[in-house]
Tab-separated table of N, CA and C in Angstrom:
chain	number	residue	atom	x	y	z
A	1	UNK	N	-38.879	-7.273	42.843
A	1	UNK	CA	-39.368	-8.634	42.821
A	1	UNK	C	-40.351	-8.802	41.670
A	2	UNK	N	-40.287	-9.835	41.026
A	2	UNK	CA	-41.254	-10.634	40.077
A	2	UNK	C	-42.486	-10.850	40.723
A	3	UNK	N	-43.654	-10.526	40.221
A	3	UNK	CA	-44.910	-11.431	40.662
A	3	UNK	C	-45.106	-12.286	39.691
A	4	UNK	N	-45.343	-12.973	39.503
A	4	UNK	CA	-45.547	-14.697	38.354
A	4	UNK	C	-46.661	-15.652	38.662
A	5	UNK	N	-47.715	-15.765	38.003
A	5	UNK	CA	-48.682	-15.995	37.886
A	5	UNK	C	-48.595	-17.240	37.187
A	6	UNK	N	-49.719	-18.442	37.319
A	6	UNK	CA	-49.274	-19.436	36.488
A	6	UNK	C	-49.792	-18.709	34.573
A	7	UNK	N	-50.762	-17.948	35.168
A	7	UNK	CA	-51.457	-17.330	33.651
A	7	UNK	C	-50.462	-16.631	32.962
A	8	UNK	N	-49.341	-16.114	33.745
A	8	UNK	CA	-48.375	-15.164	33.064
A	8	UNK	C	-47.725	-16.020	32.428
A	9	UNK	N	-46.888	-17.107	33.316
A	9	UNK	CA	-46.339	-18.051	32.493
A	9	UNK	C	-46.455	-18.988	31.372
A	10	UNK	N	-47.545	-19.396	31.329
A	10	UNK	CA	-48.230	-19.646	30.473
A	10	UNK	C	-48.028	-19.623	28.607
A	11	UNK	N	-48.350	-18.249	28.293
A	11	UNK	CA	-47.837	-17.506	27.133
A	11	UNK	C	-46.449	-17.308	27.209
A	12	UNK	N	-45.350	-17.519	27.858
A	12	UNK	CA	-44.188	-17.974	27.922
A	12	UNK	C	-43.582	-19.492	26.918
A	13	UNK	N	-44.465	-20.067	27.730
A	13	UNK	CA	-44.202	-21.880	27.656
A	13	UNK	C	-44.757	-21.853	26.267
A	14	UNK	N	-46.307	-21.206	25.926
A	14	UNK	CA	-46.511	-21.539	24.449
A	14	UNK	C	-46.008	-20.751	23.324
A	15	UNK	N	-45.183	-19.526	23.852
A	15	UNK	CA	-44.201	-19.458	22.618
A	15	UNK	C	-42.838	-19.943	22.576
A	16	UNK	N	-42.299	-20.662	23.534
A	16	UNK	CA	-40.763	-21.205	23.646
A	16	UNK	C	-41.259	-22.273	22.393
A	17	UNK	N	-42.339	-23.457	22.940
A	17	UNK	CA	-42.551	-24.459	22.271
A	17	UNK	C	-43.592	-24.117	21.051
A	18	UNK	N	-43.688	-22.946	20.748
A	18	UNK	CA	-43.882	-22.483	19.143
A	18	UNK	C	-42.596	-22.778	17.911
A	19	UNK	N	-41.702	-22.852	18.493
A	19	UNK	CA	-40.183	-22.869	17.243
A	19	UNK	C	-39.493	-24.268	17.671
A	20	UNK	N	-39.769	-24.853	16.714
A	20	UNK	CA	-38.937	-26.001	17.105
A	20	UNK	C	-37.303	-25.932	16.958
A	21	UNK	N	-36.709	-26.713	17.915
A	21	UNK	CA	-35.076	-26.515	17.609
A	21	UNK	C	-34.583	-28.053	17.590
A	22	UNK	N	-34.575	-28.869	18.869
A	22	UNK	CA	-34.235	-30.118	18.569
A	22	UNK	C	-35.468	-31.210	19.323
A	23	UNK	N	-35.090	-32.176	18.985
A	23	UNK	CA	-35.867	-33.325	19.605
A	23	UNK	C	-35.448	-33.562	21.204
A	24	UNK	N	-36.625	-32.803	21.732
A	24	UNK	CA	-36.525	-32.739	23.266
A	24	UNK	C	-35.254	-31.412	23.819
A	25	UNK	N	-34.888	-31.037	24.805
A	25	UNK	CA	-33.968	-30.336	25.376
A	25	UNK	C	-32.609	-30.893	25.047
A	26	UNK	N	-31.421	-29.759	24.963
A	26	UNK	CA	-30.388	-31.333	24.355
A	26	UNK	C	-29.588	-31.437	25.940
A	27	UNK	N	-29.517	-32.879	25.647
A	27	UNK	CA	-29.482	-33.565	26.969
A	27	UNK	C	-27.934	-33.531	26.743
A	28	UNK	N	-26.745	-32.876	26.040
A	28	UNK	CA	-25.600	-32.859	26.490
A	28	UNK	C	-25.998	-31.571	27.541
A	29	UNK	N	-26.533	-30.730	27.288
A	29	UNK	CA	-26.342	-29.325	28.435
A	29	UNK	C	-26.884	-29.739	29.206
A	30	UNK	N	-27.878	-30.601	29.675
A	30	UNK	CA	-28.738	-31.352	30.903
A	30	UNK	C	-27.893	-31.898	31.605
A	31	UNK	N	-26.741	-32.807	31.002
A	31	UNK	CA	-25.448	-33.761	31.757
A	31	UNK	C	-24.917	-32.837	32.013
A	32	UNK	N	-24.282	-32.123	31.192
A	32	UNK	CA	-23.459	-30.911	31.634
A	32	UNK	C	-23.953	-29.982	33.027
A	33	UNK	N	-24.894	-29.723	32.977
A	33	UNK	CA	-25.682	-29.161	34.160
A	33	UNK	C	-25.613	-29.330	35.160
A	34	UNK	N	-25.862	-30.918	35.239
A	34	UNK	CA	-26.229	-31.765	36.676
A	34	UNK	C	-24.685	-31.983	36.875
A	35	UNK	N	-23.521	-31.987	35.736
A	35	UNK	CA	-22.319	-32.439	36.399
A	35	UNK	C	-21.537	-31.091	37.184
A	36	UNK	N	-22.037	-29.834	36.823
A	36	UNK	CA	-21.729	-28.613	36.896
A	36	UNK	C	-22.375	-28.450	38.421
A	37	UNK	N	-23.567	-29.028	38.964
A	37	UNK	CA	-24.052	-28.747	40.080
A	37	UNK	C	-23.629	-29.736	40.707
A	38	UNK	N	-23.288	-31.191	40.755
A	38	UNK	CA	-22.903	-31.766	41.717
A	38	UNK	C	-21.369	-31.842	42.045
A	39	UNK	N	-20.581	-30.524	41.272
A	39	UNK	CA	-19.418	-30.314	41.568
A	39	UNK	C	-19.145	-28.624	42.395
A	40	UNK	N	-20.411	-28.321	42.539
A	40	UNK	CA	-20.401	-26.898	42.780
A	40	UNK	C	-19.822	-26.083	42.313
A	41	UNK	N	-20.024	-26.260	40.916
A	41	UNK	CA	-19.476	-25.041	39.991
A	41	UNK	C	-20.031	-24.332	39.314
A	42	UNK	N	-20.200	-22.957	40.428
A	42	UNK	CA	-21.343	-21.455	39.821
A	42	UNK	C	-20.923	-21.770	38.095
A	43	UNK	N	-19.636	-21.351	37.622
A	43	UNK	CA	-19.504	-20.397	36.356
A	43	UNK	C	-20.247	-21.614	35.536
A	44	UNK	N	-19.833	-22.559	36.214
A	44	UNK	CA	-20.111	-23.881	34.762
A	44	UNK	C	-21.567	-23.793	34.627
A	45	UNK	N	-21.959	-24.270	35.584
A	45	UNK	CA	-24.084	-23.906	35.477
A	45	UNK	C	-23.851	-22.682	34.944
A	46	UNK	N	-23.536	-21.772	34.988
A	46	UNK	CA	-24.190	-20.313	34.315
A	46	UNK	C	-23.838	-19.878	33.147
A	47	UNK	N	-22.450	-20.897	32.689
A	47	UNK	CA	-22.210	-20.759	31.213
A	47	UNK	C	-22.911	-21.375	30.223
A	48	UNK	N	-24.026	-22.321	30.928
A	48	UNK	CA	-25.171	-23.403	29.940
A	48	UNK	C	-26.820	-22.233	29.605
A	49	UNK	N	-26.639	-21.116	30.148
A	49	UNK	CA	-27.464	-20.381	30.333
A	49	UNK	C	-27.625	-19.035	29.658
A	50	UNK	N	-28.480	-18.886	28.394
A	50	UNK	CA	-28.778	-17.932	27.798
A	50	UNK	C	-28.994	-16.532	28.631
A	51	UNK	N	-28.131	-15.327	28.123
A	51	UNK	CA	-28.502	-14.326	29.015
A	51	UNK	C	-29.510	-13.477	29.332
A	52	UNK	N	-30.849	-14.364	28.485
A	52	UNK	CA	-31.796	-14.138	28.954
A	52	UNK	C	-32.983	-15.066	29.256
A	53	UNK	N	-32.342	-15.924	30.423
A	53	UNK	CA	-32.828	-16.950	30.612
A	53	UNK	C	-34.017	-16.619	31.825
A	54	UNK	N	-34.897	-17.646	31.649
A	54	UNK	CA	-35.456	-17.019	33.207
A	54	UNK	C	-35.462	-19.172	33.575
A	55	UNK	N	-35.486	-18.662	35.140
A	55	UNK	CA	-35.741	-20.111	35.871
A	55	UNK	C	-36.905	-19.505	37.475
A	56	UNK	N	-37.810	-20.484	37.177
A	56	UNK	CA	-39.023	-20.395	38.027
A	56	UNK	C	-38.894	-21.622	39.031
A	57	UNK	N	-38.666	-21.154	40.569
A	57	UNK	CA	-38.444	-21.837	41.428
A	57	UNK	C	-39.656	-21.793	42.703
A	58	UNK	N	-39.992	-23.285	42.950
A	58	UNK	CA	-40.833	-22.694	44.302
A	58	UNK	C	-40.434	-21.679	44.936
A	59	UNK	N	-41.560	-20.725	45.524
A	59	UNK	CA	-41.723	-19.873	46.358
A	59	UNK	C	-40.837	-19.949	47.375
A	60	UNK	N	-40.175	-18.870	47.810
A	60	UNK	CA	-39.545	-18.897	49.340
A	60	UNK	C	-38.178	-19.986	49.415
A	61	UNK	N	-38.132	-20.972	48.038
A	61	UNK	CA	-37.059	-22.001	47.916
A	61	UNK	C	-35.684	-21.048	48.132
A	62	UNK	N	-35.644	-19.917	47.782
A	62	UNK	CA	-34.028	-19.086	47.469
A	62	UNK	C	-34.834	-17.623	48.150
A	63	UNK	N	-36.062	-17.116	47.051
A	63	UNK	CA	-36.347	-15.749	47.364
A	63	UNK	C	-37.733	-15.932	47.189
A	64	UNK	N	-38.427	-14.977	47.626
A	64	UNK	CA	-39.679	-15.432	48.254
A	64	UNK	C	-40.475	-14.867	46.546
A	65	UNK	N	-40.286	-15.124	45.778
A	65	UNK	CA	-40.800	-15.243	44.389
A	65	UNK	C	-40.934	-16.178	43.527
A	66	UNK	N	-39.541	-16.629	43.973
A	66	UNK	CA	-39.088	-17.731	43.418
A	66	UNK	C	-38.501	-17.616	41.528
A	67	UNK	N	-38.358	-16.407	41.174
A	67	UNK	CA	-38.042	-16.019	39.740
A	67	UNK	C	-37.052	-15.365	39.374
A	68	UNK	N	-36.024	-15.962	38.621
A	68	UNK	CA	-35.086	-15.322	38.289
A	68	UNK	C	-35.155	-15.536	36.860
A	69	UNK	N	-34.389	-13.803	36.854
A	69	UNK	CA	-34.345	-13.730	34.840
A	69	UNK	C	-33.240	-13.524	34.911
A	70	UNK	N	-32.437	-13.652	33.551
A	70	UNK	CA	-31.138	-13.257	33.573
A	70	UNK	C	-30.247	-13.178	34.397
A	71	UNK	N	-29.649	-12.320	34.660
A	71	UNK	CA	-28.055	-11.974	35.974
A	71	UNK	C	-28.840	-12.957	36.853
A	72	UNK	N	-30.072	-12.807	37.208
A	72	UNK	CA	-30.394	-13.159	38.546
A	72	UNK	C	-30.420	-14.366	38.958
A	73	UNK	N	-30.311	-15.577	37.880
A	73	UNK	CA	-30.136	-16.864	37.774
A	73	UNK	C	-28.730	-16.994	38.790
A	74	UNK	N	-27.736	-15.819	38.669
A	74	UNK	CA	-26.538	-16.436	39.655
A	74	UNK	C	-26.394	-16.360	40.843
A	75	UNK	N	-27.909	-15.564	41.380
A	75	UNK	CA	-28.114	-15.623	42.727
A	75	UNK	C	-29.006	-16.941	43.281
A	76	UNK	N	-29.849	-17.379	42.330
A	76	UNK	CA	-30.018	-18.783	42.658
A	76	UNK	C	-29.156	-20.176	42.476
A	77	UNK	N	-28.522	-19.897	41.450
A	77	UNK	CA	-27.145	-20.733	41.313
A	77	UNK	C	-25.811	-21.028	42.506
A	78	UNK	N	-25.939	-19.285	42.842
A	78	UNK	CA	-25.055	-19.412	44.089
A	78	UNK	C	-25.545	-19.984	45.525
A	79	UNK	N	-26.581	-20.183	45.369
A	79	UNK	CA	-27.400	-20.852	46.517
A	79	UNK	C	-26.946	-22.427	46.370
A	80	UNK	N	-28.348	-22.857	45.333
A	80	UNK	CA	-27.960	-24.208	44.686
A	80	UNK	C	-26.674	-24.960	44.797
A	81	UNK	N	-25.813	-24.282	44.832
A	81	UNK	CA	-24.016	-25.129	44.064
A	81	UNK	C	-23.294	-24.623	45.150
A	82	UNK	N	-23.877	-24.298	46.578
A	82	UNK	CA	-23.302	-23.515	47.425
A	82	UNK	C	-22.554	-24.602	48.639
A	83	UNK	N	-21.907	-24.548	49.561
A	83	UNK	CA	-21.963	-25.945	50.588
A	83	UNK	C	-22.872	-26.559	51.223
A	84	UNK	N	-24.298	-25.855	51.638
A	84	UNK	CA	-25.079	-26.223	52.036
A	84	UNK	C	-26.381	-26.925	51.480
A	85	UNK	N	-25.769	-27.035	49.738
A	85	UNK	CA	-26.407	-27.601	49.272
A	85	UNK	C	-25.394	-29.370	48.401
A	86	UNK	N	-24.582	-28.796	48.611
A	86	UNK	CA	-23.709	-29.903	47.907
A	86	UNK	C	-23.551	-31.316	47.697
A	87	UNK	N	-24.135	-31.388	49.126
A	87	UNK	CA	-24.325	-32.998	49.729
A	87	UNK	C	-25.451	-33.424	48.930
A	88	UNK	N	-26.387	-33.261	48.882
A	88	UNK	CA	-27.313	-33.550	48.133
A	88	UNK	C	-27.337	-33.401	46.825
A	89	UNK	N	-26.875	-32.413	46.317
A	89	UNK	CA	-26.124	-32.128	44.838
A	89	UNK	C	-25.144	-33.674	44.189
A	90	UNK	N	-24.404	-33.861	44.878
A	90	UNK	CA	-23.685	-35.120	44.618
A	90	UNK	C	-24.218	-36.076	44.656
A	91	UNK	N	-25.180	-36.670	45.818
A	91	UNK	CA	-26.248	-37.879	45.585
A	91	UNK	C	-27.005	-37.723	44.226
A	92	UNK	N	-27.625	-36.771	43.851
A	92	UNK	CA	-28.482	-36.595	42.567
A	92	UNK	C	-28.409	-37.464	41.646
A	93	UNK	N	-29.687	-38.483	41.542
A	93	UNK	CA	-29.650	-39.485	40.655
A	93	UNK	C	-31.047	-38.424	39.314
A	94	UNK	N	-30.439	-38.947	37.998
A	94	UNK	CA	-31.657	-37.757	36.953
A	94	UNK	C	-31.653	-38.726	35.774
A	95	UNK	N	-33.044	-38.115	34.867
A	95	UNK	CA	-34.030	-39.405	34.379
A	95	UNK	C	-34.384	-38.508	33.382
A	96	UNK	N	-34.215	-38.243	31.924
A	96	UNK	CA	-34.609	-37.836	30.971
A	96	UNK	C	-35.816	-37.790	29.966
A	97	UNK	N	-37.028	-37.060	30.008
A	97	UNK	CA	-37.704	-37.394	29.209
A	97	UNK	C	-38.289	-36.205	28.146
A	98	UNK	N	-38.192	-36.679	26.633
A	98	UNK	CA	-38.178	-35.571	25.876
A	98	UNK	C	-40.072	-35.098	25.977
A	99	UNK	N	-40.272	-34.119	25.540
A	99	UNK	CA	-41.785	-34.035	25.669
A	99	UNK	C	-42.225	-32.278	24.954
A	100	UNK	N	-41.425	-32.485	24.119
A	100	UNK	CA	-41.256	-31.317	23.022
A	100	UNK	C	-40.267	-31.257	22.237
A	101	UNK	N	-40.614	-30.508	21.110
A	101	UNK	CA	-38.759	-30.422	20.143
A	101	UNK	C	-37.994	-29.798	20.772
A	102	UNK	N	-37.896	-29.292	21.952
A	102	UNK	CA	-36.816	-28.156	22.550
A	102	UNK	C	-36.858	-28.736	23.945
A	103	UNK	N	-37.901	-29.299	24.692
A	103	UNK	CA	-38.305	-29.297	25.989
A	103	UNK	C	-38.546	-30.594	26.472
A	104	UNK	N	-37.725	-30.577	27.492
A	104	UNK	CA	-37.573	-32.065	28.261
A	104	UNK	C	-37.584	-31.762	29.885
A	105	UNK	N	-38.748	-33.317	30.169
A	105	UNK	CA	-38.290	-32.975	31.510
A	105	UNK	C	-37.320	-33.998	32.188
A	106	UNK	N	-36.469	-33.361	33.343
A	106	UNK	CA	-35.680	-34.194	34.397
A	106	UNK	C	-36.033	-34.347	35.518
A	107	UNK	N	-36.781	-35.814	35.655
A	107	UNK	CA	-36.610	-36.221	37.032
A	107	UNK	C	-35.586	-36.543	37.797
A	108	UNK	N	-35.447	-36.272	38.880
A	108	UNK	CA	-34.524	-35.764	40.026
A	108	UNK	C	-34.876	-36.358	41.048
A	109	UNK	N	-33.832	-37.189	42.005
A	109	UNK	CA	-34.156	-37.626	43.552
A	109	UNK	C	-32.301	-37.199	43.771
A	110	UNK	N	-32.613	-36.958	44.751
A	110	UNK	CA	-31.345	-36.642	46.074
A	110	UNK	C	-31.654	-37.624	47.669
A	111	UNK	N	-30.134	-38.265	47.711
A	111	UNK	CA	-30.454	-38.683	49.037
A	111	UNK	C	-31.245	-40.067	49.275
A	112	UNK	N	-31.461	-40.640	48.461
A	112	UNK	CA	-32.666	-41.467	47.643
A	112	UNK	C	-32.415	-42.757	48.222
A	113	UNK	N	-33.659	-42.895	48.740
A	113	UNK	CA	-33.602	-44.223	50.096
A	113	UNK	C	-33.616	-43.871	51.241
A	114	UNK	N	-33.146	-42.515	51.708
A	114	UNK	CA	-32.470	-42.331	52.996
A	114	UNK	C	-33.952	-41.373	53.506
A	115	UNK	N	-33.764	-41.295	54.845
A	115	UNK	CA	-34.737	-40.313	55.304
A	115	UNK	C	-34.882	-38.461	55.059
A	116	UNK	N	-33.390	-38.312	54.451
A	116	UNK	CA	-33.495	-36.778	54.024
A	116	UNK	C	-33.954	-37.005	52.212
A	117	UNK	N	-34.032	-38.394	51.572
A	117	UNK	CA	-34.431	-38.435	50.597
A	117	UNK	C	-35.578	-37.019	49.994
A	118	UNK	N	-34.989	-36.854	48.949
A	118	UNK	CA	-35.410	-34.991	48.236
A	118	UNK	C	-36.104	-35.740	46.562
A	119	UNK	N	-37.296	-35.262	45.864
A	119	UNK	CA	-37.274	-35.564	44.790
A	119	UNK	C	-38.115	-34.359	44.115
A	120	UNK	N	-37.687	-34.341	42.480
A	120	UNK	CA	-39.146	-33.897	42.158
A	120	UNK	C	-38.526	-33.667	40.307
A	121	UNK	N	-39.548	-32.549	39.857
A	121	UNK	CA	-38.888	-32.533	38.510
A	121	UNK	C	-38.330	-31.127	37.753
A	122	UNK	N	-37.391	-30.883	36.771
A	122	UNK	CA	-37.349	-29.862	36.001
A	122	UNK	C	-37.952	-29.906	34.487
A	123	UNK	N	-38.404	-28.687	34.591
A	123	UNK	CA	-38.308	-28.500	33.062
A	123	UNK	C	-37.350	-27.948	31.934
A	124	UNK	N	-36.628	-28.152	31.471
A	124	UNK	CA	-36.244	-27.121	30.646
A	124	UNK	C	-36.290	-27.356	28.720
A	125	UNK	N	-35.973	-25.949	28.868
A	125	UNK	CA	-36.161	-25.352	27.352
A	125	UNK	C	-35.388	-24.821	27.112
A	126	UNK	N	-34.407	-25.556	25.461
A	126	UNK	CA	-33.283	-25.179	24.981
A	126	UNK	C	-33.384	-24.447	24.022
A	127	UNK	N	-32.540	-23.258	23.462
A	127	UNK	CA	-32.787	-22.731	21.999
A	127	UNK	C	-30.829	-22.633	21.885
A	128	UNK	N	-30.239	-22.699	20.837
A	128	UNK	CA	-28.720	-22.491	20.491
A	128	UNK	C	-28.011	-22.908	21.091
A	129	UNK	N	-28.086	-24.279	22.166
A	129	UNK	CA	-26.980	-24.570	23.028
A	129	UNK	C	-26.962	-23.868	23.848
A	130	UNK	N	-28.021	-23.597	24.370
A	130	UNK	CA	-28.250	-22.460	25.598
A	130	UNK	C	-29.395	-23.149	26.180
A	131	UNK	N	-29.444	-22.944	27.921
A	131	UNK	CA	-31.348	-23.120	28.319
A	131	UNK	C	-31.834	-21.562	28.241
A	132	UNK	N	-32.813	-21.380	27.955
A	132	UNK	CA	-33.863	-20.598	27.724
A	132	UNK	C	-34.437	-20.317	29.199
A	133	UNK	N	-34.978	-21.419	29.680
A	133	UNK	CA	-36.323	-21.700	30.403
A	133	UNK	C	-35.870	-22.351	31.421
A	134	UNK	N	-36.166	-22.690	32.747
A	134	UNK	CA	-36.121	-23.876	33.900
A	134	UNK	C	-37.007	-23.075	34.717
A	135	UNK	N	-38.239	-24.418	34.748
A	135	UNK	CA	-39.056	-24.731	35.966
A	135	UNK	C	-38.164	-25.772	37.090
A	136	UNK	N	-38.868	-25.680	38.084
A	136	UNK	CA	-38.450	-26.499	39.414
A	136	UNK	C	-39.583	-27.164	40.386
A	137	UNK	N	-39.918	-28.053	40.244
A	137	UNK	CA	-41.047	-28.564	40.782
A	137	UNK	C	-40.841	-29.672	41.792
A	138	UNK	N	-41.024	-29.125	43.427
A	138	UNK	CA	-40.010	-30.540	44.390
A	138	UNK	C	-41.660	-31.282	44.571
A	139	UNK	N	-41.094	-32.281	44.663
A	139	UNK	CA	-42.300	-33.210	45.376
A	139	UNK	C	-42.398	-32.774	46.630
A	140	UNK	N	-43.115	-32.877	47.379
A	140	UNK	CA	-43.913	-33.543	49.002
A	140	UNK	C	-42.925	-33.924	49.908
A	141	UNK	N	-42.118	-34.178	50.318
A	141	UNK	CA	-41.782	-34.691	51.708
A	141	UNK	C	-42.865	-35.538	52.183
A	142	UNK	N	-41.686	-36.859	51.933
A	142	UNK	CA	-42.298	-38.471	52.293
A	142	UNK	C	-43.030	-38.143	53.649
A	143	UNK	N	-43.992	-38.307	54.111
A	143	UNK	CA	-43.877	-38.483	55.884
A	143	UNK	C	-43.764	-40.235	56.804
């Protein structure tokens, strides 16, 4: 298991967004992404993904670390794009905003209106037509 610190991460985030590549994340692999997850298709999400990608997920969301590097992205992928997530995968309405030369975030709601309504945001960070990077940040549960 990963321990991940926000301090560790940190020096991560400020050397991704040390090299510029494009204006914001490129939002064809972002569409591509979200169309890849609301069809539940492992290979397709994992072919948008540098093989040495890492993605940082709340705690306990998949594995109680919440960090996957590399290979290990397809054990959270296989979760994610799995049946028990699908339904909500397909509602997924997403909202683009650039906020670096490489790095954009996507806001995200699932379910949206309804009482299982789900929201919150990603980050990611592109280098070669690849993501690099994905944070996962859910909002609160409305009460």
């Amino acid at each position: 298991m990963h321990k991940v610190t926000r301090a560790a991460i940190l020096p991560v985030l400020l050397c991704l967004a040390a090299t510029p590549a494009l204006a914001g994340a490129d939002t064809k692999i972002l569409d591509r992404h979200v169309a890849n997850m609301k069809a539940g298709n492992l290979e397709g999400v994992l072919a948008d993904y540098a093989s040495y990608a890492v993605v940082v997920t709340p705690a306990g969301m998949v594995t109680p670390d919440g960090v996957f590097v590399g290979s290990e992205t397809r054990t959270l992928f296989r979760v994610l794009t799995g049946k028990d997530n699908l339904a909500g995968n397909k509602t997924m309405q997403v909202k683009y905003k650039s906020v670096g030369p490489d790095t954009s975030i996507m806001e995200w709601v699932q379910f949206k209106g309804t009482p299982k309504e789900l929201s919150g945001y990603d980050v990611f960070v592109t280098r070669d037509n690849k993501i690099v990077f994905q944070t996962v940040i859910v909002n609160a549960a409305k009460k």
